[in-house]
XYZ file of C-alpha atoms in Angstrom:
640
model
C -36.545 -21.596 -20.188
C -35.644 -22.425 -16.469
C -31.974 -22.848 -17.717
C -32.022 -19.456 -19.311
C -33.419 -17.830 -16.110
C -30.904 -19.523 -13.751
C -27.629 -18.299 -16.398
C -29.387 -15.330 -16.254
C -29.630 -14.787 -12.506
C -25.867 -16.612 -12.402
C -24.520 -13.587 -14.737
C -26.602 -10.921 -12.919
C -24.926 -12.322 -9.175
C -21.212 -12.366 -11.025
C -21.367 -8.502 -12.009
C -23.576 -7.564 -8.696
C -20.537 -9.129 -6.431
C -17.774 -7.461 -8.787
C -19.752 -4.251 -8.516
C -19.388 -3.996 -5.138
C -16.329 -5.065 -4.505
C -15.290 -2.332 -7.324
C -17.296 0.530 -5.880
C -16.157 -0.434 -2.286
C -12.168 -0.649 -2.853
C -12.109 2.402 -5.012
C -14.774 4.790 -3.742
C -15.513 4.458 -0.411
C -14.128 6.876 2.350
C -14.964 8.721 5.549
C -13.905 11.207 7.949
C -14.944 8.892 11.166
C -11.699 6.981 10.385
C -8.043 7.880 11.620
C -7.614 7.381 7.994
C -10.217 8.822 6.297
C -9.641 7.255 2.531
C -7.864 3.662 3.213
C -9.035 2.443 6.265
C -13.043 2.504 5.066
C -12.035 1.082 1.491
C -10.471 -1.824 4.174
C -13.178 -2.288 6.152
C -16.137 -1.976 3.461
C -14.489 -4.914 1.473
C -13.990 -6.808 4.907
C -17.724 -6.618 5.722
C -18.786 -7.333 1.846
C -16.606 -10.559 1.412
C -17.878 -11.560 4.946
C -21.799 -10.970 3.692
C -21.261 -12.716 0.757
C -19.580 -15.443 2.497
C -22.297 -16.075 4.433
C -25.175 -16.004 1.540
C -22.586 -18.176 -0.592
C -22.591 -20.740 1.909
C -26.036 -20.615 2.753
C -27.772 -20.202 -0.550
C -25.435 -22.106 -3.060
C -26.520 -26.103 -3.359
C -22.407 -27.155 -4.125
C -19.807 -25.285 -3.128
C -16.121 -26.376 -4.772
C -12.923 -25.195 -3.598
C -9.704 -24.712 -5.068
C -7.493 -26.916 -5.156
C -5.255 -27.139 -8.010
C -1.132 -26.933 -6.877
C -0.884 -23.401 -7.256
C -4.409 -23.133 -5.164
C -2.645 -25.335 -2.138
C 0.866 -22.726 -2.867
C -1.338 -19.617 -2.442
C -3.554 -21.020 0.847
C -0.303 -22.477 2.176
C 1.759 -18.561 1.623
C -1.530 -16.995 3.568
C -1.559 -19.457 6.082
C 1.759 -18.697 6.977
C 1.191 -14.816 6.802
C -1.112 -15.531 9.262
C 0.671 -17.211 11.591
C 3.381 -14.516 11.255
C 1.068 -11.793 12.248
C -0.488 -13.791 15.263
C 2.667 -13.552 16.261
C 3.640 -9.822 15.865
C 0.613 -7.812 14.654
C -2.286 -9.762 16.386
C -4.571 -7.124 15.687
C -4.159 -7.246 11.861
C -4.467 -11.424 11.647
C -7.563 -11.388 10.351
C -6.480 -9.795 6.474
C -4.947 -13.196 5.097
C -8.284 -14.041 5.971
C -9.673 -11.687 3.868
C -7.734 -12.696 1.033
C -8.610 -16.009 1.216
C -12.154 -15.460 1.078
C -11.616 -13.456 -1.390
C -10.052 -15.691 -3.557
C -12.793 -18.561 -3.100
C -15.194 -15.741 -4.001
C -13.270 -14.730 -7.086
C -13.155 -18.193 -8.407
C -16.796 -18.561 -7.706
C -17.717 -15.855 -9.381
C -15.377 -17.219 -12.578
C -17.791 -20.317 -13.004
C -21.132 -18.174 -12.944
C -20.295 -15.050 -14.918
C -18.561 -14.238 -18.697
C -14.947 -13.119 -18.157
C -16.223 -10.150 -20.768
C -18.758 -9.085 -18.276
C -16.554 -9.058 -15.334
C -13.040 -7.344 -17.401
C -15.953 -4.284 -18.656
C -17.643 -3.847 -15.224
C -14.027 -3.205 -13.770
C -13.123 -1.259 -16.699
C -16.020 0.870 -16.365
C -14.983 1.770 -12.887
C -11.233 2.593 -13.805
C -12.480 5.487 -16.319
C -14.805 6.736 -13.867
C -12.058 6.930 -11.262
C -9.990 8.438 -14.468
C -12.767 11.088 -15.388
C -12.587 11.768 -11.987
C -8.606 12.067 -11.722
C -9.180 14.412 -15.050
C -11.546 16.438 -13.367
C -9.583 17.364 -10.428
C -6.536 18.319 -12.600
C -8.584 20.610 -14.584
C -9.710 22.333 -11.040
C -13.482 21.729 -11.237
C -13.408 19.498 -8.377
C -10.590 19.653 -5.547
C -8.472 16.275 -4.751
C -8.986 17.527 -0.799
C -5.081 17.682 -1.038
C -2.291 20.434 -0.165
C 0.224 18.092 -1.491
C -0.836 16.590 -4.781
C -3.790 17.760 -7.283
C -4.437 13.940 -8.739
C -5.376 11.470 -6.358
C -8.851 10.554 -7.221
C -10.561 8.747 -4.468
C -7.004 7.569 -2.731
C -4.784 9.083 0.035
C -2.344 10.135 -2.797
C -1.363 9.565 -6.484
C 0.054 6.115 -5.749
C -3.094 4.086 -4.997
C -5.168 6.649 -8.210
C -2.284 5.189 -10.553
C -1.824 1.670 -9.369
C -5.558 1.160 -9.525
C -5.767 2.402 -13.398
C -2.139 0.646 -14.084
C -3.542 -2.684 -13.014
C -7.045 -1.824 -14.867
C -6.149 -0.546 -18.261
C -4.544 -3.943 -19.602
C -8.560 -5.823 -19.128
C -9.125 -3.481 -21.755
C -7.137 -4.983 -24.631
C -10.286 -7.882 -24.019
C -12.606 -5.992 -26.507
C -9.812 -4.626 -28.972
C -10.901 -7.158 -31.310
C -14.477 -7.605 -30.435
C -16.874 -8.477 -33.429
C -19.010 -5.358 -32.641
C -17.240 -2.049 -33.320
C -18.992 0.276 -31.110
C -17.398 -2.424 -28.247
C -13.930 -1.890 -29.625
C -14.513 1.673 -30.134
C -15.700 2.206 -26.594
C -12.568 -0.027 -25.609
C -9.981 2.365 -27.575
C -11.514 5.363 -25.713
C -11.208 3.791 -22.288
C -7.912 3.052 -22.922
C -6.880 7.019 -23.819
C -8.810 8.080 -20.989
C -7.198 6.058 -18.125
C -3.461 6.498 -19.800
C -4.349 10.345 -19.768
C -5.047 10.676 -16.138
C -2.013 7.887 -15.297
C -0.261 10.697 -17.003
C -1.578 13.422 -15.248
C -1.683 12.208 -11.568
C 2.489 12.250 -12.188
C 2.970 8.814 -10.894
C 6.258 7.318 -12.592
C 5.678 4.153 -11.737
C 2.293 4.197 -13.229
C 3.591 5.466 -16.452
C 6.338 2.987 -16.645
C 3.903 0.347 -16.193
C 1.100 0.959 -18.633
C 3.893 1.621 -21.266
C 5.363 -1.725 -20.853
C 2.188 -3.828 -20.507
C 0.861 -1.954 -24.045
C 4.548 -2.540 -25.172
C 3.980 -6.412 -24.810
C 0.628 -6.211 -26.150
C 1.880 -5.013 -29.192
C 4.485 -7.665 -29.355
C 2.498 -10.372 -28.877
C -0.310 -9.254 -31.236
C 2.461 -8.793 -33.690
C 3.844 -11.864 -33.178
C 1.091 -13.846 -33.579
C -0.192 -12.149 -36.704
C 2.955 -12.993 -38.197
C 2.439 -16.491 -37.434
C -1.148 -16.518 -38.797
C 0.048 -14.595 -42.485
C 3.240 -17.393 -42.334
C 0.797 -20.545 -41.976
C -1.174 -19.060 -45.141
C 1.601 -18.070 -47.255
C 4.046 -20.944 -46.575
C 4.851 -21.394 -50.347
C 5.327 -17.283 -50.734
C 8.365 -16.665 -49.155
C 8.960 -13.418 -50.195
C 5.698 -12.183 -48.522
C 6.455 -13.250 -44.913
C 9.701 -11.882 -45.287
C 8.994 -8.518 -44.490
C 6.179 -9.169 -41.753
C 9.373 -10.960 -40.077
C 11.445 -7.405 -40.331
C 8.413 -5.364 -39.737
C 8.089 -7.603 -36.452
C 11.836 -7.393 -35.727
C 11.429 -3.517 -36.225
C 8.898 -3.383 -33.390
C 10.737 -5.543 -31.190
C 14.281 -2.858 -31.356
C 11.789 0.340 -31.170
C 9.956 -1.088 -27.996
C 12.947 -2.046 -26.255
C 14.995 1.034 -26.947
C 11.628 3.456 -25.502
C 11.604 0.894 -22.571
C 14.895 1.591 -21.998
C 15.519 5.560 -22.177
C 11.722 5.854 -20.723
C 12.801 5.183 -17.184
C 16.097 7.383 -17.467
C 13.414 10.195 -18.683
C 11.394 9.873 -15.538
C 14.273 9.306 -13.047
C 15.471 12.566 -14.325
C 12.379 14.227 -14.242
C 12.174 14.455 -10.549
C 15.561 13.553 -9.472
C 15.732 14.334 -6.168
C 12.624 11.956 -5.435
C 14.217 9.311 -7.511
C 17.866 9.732 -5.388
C 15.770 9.468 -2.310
C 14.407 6.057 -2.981
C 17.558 4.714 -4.018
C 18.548 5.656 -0.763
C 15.685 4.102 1.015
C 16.740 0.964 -1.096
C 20.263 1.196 -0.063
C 19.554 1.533 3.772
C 16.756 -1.119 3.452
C 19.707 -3.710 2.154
C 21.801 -2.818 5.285
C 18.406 -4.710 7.204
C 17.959 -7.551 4.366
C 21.648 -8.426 5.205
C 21.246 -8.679 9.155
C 18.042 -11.170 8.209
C 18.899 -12.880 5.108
C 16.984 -15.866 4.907
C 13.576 -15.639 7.276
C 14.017 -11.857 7.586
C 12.987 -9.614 10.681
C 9.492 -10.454 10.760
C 6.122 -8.917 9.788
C 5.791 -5.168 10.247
C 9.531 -4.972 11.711
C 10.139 -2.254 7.991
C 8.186 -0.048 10.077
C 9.964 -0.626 13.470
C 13.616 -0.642 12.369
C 14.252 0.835 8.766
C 14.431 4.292 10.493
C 17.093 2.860 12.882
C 19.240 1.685 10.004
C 18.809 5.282 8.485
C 20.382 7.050 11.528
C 22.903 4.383 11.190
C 23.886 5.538 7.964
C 24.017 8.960 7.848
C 26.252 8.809 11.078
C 28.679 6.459 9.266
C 28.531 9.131 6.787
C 27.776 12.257 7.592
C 28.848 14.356 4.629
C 26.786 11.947 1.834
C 24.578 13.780 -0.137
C 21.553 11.803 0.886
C 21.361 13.618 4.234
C 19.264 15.965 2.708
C 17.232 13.893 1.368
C 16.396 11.413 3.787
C 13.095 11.997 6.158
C 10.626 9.746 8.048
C 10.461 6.323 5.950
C 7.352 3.813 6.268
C 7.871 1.491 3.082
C 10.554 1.180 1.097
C 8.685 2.294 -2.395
C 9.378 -1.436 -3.659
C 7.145 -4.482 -2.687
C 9.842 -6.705 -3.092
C 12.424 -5.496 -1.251
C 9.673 -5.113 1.679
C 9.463 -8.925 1.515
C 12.689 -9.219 1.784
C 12.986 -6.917 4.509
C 10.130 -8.852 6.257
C 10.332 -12.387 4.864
C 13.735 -12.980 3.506
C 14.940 -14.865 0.589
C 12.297 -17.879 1.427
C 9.509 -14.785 1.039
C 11.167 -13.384 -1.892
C 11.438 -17.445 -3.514
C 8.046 -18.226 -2.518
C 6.675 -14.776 -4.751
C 9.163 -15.824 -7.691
C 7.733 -19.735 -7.569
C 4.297 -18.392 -7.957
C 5.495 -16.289 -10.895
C 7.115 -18.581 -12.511
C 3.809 -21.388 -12.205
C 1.379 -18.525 -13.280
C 3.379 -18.190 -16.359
C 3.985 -21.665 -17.045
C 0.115 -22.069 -16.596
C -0.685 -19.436 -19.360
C 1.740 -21.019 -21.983
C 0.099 -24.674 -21.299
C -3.664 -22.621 -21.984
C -3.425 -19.134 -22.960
C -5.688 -17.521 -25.428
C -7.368 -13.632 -26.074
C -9.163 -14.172 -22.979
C -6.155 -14.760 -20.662
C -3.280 -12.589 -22.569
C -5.432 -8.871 -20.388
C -4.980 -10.949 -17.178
C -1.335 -11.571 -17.655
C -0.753 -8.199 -18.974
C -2.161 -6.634 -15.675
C -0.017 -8.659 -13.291
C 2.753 -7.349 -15.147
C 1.733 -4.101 -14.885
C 1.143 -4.650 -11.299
C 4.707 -6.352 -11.009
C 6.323 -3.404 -12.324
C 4.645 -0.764 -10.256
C 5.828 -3.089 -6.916
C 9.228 -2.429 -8.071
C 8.918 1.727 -7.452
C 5.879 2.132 -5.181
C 3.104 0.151 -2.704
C 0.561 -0.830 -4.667
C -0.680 -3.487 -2.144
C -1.288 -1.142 0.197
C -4.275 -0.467 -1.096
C -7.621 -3.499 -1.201
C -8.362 -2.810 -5.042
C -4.771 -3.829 -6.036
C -5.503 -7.209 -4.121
C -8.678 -7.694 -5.675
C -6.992 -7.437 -9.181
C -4.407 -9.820 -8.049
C -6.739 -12.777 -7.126
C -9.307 -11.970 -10.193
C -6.309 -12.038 -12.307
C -4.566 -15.325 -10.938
C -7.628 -16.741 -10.577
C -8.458 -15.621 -14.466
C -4.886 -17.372 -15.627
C -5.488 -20.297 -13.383
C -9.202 -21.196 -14.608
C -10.599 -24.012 -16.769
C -13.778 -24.167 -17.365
C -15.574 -27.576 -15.791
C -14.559 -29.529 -12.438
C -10.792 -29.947 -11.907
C -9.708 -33.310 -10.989
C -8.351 -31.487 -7.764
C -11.549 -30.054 -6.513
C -13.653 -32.792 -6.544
C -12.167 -34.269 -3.574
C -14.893 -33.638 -1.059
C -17.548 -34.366 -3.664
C -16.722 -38.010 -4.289
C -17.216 -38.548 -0.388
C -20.637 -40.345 0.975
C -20.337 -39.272 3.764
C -22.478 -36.069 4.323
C -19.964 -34.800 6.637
C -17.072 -34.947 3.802
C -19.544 -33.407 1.215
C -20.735 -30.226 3.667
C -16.274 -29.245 4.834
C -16.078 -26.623 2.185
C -19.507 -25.057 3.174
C -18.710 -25.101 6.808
C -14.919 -23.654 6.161
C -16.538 -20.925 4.134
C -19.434 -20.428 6.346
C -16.691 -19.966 9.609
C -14.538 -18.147 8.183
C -17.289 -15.581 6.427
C -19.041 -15.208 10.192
C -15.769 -14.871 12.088
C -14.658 -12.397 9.375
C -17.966 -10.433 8.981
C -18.534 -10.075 13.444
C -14.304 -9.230 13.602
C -14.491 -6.285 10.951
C -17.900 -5.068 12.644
C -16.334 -5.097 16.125
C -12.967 -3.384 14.219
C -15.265 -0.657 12.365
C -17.033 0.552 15.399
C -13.648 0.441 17.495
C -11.798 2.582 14.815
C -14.775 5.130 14.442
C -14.396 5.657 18.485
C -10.753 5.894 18.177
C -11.250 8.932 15.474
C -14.060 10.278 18.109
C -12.031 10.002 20.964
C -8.921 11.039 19.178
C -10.552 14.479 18.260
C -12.315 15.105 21.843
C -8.452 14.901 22.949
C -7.779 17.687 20.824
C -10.331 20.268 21.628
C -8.951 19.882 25.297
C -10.891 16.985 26.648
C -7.692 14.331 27.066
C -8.245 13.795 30.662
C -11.634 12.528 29.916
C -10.553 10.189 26.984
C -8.068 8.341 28.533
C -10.165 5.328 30.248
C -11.372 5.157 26.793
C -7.821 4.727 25.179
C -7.474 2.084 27.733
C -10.134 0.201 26.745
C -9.098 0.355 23.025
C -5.874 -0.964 23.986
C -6.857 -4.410 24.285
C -7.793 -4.348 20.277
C -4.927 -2.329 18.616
C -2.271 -3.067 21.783
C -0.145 -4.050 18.424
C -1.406 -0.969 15.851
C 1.958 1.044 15.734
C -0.292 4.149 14.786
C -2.702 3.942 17.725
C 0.167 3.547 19.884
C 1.756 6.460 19.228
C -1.597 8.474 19.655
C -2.012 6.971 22.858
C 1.436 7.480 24.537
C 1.099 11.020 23.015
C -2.446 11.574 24.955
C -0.481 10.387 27.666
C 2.160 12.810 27.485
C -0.407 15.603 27.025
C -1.877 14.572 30.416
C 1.460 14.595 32.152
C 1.323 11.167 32.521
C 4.994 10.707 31.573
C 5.860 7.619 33.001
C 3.234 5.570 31.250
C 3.828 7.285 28.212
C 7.393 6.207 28.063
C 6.087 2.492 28.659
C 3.534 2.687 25.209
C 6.599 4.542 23.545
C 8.669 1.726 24.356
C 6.119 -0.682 22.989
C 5.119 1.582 20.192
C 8.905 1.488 18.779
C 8.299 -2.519 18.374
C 5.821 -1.866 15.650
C 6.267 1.855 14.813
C 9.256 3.538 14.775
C 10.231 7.321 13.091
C 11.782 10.854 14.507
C 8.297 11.738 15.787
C 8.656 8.572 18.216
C 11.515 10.225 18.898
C 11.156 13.792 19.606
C 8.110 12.611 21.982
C 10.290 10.041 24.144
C 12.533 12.657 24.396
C 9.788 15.385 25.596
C 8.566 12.608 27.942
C 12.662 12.428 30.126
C 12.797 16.324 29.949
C 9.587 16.339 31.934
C 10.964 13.734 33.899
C 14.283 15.689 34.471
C 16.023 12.702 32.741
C 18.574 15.056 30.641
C 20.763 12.411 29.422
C 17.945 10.122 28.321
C 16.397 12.899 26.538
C 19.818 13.739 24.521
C 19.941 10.121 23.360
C 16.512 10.239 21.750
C 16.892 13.848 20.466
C 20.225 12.645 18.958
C 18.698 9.734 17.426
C 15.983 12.049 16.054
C 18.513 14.078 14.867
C 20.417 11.480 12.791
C 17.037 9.997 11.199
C 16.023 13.040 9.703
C 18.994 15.273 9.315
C 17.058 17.584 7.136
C 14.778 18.671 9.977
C 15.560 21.336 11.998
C 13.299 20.869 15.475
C 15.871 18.021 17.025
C 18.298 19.770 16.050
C 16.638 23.208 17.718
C 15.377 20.961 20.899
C 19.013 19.825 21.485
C 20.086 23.583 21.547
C 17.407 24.131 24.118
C 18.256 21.370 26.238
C 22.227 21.922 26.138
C 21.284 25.701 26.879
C 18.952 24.301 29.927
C 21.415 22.475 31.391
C 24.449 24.519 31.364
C 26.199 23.471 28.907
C 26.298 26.684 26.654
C 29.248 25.749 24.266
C 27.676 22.897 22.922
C 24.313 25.114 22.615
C 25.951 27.907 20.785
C 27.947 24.972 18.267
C 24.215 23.552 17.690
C 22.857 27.135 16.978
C 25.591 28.039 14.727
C 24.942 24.770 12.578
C 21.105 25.606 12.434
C 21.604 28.832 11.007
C 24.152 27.431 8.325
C 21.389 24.526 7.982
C 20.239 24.188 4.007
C 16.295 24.703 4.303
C 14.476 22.124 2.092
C 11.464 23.529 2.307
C 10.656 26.901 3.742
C 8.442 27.803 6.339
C 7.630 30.109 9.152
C 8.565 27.609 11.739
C 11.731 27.365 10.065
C 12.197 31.052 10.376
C 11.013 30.988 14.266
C 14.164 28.916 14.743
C 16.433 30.605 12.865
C 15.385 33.828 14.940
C 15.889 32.340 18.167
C 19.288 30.968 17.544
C 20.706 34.284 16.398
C 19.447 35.376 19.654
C 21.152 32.849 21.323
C 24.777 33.303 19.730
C 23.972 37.013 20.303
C 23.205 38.016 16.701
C 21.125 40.432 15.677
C 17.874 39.130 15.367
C 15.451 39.921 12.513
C 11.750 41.051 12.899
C 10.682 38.866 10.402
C 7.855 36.422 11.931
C 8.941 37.264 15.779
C 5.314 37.403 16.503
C 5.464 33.569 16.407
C 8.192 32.727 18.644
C 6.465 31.334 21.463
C 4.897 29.045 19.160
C 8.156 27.004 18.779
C 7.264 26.019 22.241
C 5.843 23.395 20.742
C 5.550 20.583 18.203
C 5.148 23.126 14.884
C 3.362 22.842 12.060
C 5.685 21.900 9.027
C 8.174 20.081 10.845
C 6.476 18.144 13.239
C 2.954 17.176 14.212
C 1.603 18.617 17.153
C 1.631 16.801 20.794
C -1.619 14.563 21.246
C -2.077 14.567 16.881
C -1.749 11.667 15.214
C 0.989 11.881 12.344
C -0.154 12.157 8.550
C 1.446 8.628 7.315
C -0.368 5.692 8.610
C 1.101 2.729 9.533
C -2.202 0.793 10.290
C -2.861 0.855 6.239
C 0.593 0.934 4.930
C 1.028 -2.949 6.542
C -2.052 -4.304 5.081
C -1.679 -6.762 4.093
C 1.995 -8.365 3.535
C-alpha cells in the first residue's frame, strides 16, 4: 500500500512539474515587460526551474545525474555557451544555466512519471493553444496584432507554429493505444493542431508537420510489412504486394515532399526571396569567421553591416527592395554558423548523429513520437527561430532526454553513489542546490529590473525623460550588454539633449545591436552636434541597409539642403519621388510632398496637414525618438 501511495505521489509530481513548465512557456505574458509575450514566458520558466531546483534538492533522498557520453557532450556544449556569453553578453550568462537545470529536471521527472502521462499533458496544452489559434482566425477573440491574425499566445505566428510543430508528433504515442476512446481523442488532436498550423500561415510549420507524419507513415508501414513477412514466410505471393504497396508509399511521400516546398515558396514569394537573401548576406559573415565564427550575439551586431555591403556592391539587384532591418537569419543553423562556426555547426551534427544512433540501438513505440518531434523541430530551424522561444527548448531536452533514457541506474551515473565518503555522495545535491538558488535570486533580481525598465521606459514617453535618467543609469550596470536596452537608453539620451553621451551608448550599443534605427539616431545625435560629415556617414549607411525606406534617404535631402549643398539635395529628392513604395503610408506621402516642393514641383494637397510631422521619427518607417523598436533583440538571442 505504501508503494502504491509513493508511485502515486511520484506520477502526480511528474505531470504537476510538466504542467507548469507547459502553462508557463506557452501562456504566460504581461504588459510590465519591454516585451510583453517572450520576455515573461523567459522569466516564469527561470523562476519555476529555480523553485523546483531547490525542493528537488531539498526534498528528494538520492539525487542521480546524467552522465551517459551524450550527457557529458550536452553539459560540455552549455558550458562553453556560457563561457562565450561571459564574455560578450554578460547579462544573458545565466540561460545555459537554465538549460541545464532543465535538463536534470527533465530526466528526473523521466524516472518518476509514465512517458504516456507526460506526451498527453503536453498534448493537451498544444490543442488548447490550437483552439485558441482557431479561435482568433475565426474573429471571436483578437490575436492583439495589426500584423498577423494567428499567433496564439506568441509575439507572432512563428513561436504559435513551432510550438504545435514540435507538439503534434507526441501524439502518434496513443495511435495504437488498446483503448479506443484514447486513440480517438489522439486522431482529433492531431486534426486540430495541423488545422491551426495551417491557419496561422507559417510555412515552415507546414513543411514540418507534413514530413514528420510523412515518416510516421513510413515507418509504420515498414514495420507492418516486416511483421505480415515473419508470418507468411512460406507465402510468397502474399508479401509481395505489401512490398509494392510499401514501395508505393515511399515514391508518393517523396514526390509531395518535394513539390510541397516549391508550393509554399511560391505562395509568398517575395518573403521567400527575402530570406534567401538574408541567407546569402549571412554567408558573406560565415566566410570572414569560418571556423570559431564572430562570437555570440555578433548576427545582431554585424549582419546589417554586411547588408549595406551588398547592396552597394550591387546596387541594381532586385533584393534592394526587399531587404529591411534583419535580427536572425530565419535559419538556426546558419545562426550557428554565423556565431559559432564550423566547430558550432559539427558539435550540433555530432549530437544528431549520437541521438540517432541511440534510437536504432533501443527504439520502440515509445521513442519513435520523440524522434519524430526533433525532426520536426530540425526542419522548422532550417526556415525560422524556433529557439527563440523557452517551449521549443523544453521540447528539446524532454525529447533528448526521452531518446536517451533507460529505465534503471546507468553504469555512468552511479559514480558519486559508490563513494563513502558523505561528501562524494551529497556533489550532485549541492551542484543542483547552487545552481537552483543562484538561478532562482538572478531571475528575481532580472524580473523586477525589467518591470522598472518598462516603467521607466513609459514615464520617458509621457514627457518625464529628465526624471528617468538616474534611473537608466542605475539599470546600466545589469543590461550594460542588452543591445535593446541600449538603444532605449542612448535614445532617452538624445531626447534630453544629452548628445554626447548618447553617441558613447550608440557606440557601445552597435557592439551588440546594430540596424538603420541605430543609424538614423547616431546620425540625429552629429546634426545636433553640428557634426555634418559624421552625420552623412551614418545616414548613408542607413541608407544602404534598408534601401527600401525612404526617411534616410529624406534626412540626407534635408541635411544636403541645410548645408548648402542644393544639387546633391535636389538629385536625392528627385530619386525619392521615383522611389517604388513597398508599402504605402501617409508618412510616405508627407515626403513625397515635401520633395516636390523642394525641386519646385507642384505640390499636392493630399495629407499636407501632416507635414510638420516628418519632423520627426514617423510612424511606419521609423520608431519614434525615446521608443523602443518593435523587434527585440533581448529575446531573439536567448538562448544560442
Amino acid at each position: 500500500m505504501i508503494r502504491i501511495d509513493i508511485k502515486k505521489r511520484s506520477l502526480i509530481a511528474g505531470v504537476l512539474i510538466c504542467c507548469i513548465l507547459c502553462s508557463v512557456t506557452i501562456y504566460v505574458s504581461s504588459h510590465r515587460f519591454v516585451n510583453e509575450e517572450i520576455t515573461p514566458k523567459w522569466l516564469g520558466m527561470m523562476l519555476s526551474i529555480g523553485i523546483m531546483g531547490l525542493m528537488w534538492s531539498m526534498f528528494c533522498r538520492k539525487i542521480y545525474l546524467p552522465a551517459r557520453p551524450i550527457d557529458a557532450i550536452l553539459i560540455i556544449c552549455l558550458f562553453l555557451v556560457f563561457v562565450s556569453e561571459w564574455v560578450t553578453s554578460g547579462a544573458l550568462l545565466i540561460y545555459p544555466v537554465v538549460l541545464l537545470l532543465l535538463y536534470f529536471l527533465v530526466q528526473r521527472v523521466l524516472s518518476i512519471c509514465s512517458l504516456q502521462y507526460l506526451f498527453g499533458t503536453v498534448v493537451i496544452f498544444a490543442v488548447v493553444l490550437s483552439l485558441h489559434g482557431i479561435l482568433q482566425y475565426a474573429g471571436l477573440t483578437s490575436s492583439g496584432s495589426n500584423n498577423f491574425a494567428v499567433i496564439g499566445s506568441f509575439d507572432n505566428p512563428a513561436g504559435f507554429a513551432a510550438a504545435l510543430a514540435c507538439a503534434l508528433p507526441l501524439c502518434f504515442l496513443f495511435f495504437n493505444d488498446q483503448s479506443k476512446y484514447l486513440r480517438y481523442a489522439a486522431i482529433t488532436a492531431t486534426v486540430i493542431i495541423a488545422i491551426a498550423v495551417f491557419l496561422s500561415g507559417s510555412r515552415a510549420g507546414i513543411l514540418a508537420i507534413v514530413a514528420a507524419t510523412a515518416v510516421w507513415l513510413l515507418v509504420k508501414s515498414k514495420i507492418g510489412n516486416l511483421a505480415k513477412r515473419s508470418h507468411e514466410r512460406s507465402a510468397n505471393r502474399a508479401c509481395e504486394p505489401n512490398e509494392v504497396n510499401h514501395q508505393k508509399l515511399k515514391i508518393v511521400l517523396a514526390v509531395f515532399l518535394v513539390v510541397l516546398p516549391v508550393v509554399l515558396y511560391f505562395a509568398k514569394k517575395d518573403s521567400a526571396d527575402g530570406r534567401l537573401f538574408i541567407w546569402r548576406c549571412a554567408l558573406d559573415m560565415v566566410a570572414d569567421q569560418p571556423v570559431l565564427g564572430h562570437g555570440k550575439g555578433a548576427f545582431q551586431a554585424k549582419y546589417m553591416l554586411y547588408q549595406a555591403d551588398y547592396i552597394n556592391a550591387h546596387p541594381d539587384s532586385r533584393y534592394a527592395q526587399l531587404a529591411d532591418n534583419v535580427l536572425h537569419p530565419f535559419n538556426e543553423y546558419l545562426l550557428v554558423l554565423c556565431e559559432y562556426g564550423i566547430v558550432g555547426l559539427s558539435v550540433i551534427t555530432l549530437l544528431g548523429f549520437l541521438l540517432f544512433g541511440i534510437y536504432r540501438k533501443n527504439c520502440s513505440d515509445e521513442k519513435l513520437p520523440a524522434l519524430l518531434s526533433l525532426l520536426s523541430l530540425a526542419i522548422f530551424s532550417f526556415f525560422s527561430y524556433p529557439f527563440k522561444y523557452p517551449f521549443t527548448w523544453v521540447m528539446l531536452l524532454l525529447n533528448i532526454a526521452v531518446i536517451c533514457y533507460n529505465p534503471g541506474v546507468s553504469k555512468y551515473s552511479i559514480f558519486f553513489a559508490q563513494r563513502r565518503s558523505l561528501f562524494f555522495r551529497n556533489i550532485p545535491r549541492m551542484l543542483v542546490f547552487l545552481l537552483s538558488a543562484g538561478l532562482f535570486a538572478y531571475s528575481a533580481m532580472l524580473t523586477r529590473s525589467e518591470i522598472k525598465w518598462k516603467r521607466i521606459a513609459h514615464q520617458s514617453l509621457a514627457g518625464r525623460t529628465t526624471e528617468v535618467l538616474p534611473q537608466y543609469d542605475k539599470l546600466y550596470r545589469l543590461f550594460g550588454k542588452d543591445g535593446l536596452f541600449l538603444y532605449n537608453h542612448a535614445a532617452e539620451l538624445h531626447v534630453a539633449k544629452e548628445y554626447e553621451r548618447s553617441i558613447a551608448v550608440f557606440e557601445r550599443c552597435t557592439r551588440y545591436y546594430n540596424d538603420m534605427d541605430v543609424q538614423m539616431l547616431l546620425a540625429d545625435n552629429y546634426k545636433a552636434l553640428g557634426k555634418y560629415a559624421e552625420a552623412e556617414e551614418h545616414l548613408k549607411l542607413a541608407a544602404s541597409m534598408c534601401p527600401v525606406r525612404f526617411m534616410p534617404l529624406y534626412e540626407l535631402a534635408k541635411l544636403y539642403n541645410t548645408t548648402g549643398r542644393r544639387d546633391e539635395a535636389l538629385i536625392l529628392a528627385k530619386e525619392i519621388m521615383d522611389k517604388d513604395i513597398k508599402v504605402p503610408s501617409p508618412t510616405i506621402n508627407v515626403i513625397k510632398n515635401e520633395m516636390r516642393q523642394l525641386i519646385g514641383a507642384p505640390q499636392t494637397t493630399k495629407d499636407t496637414t501632416n507635414r510638420n510631422r516628418t519632423n520627426h521619427k514617423l510612424n511606419n518607417d521609423q520608431s519614434w525618438q525615446g521608443e523602443t523598436p518593435e523587434v527585440q533583440p533581448h529575446g531573439a538571442a536567448l538562448p544560442p
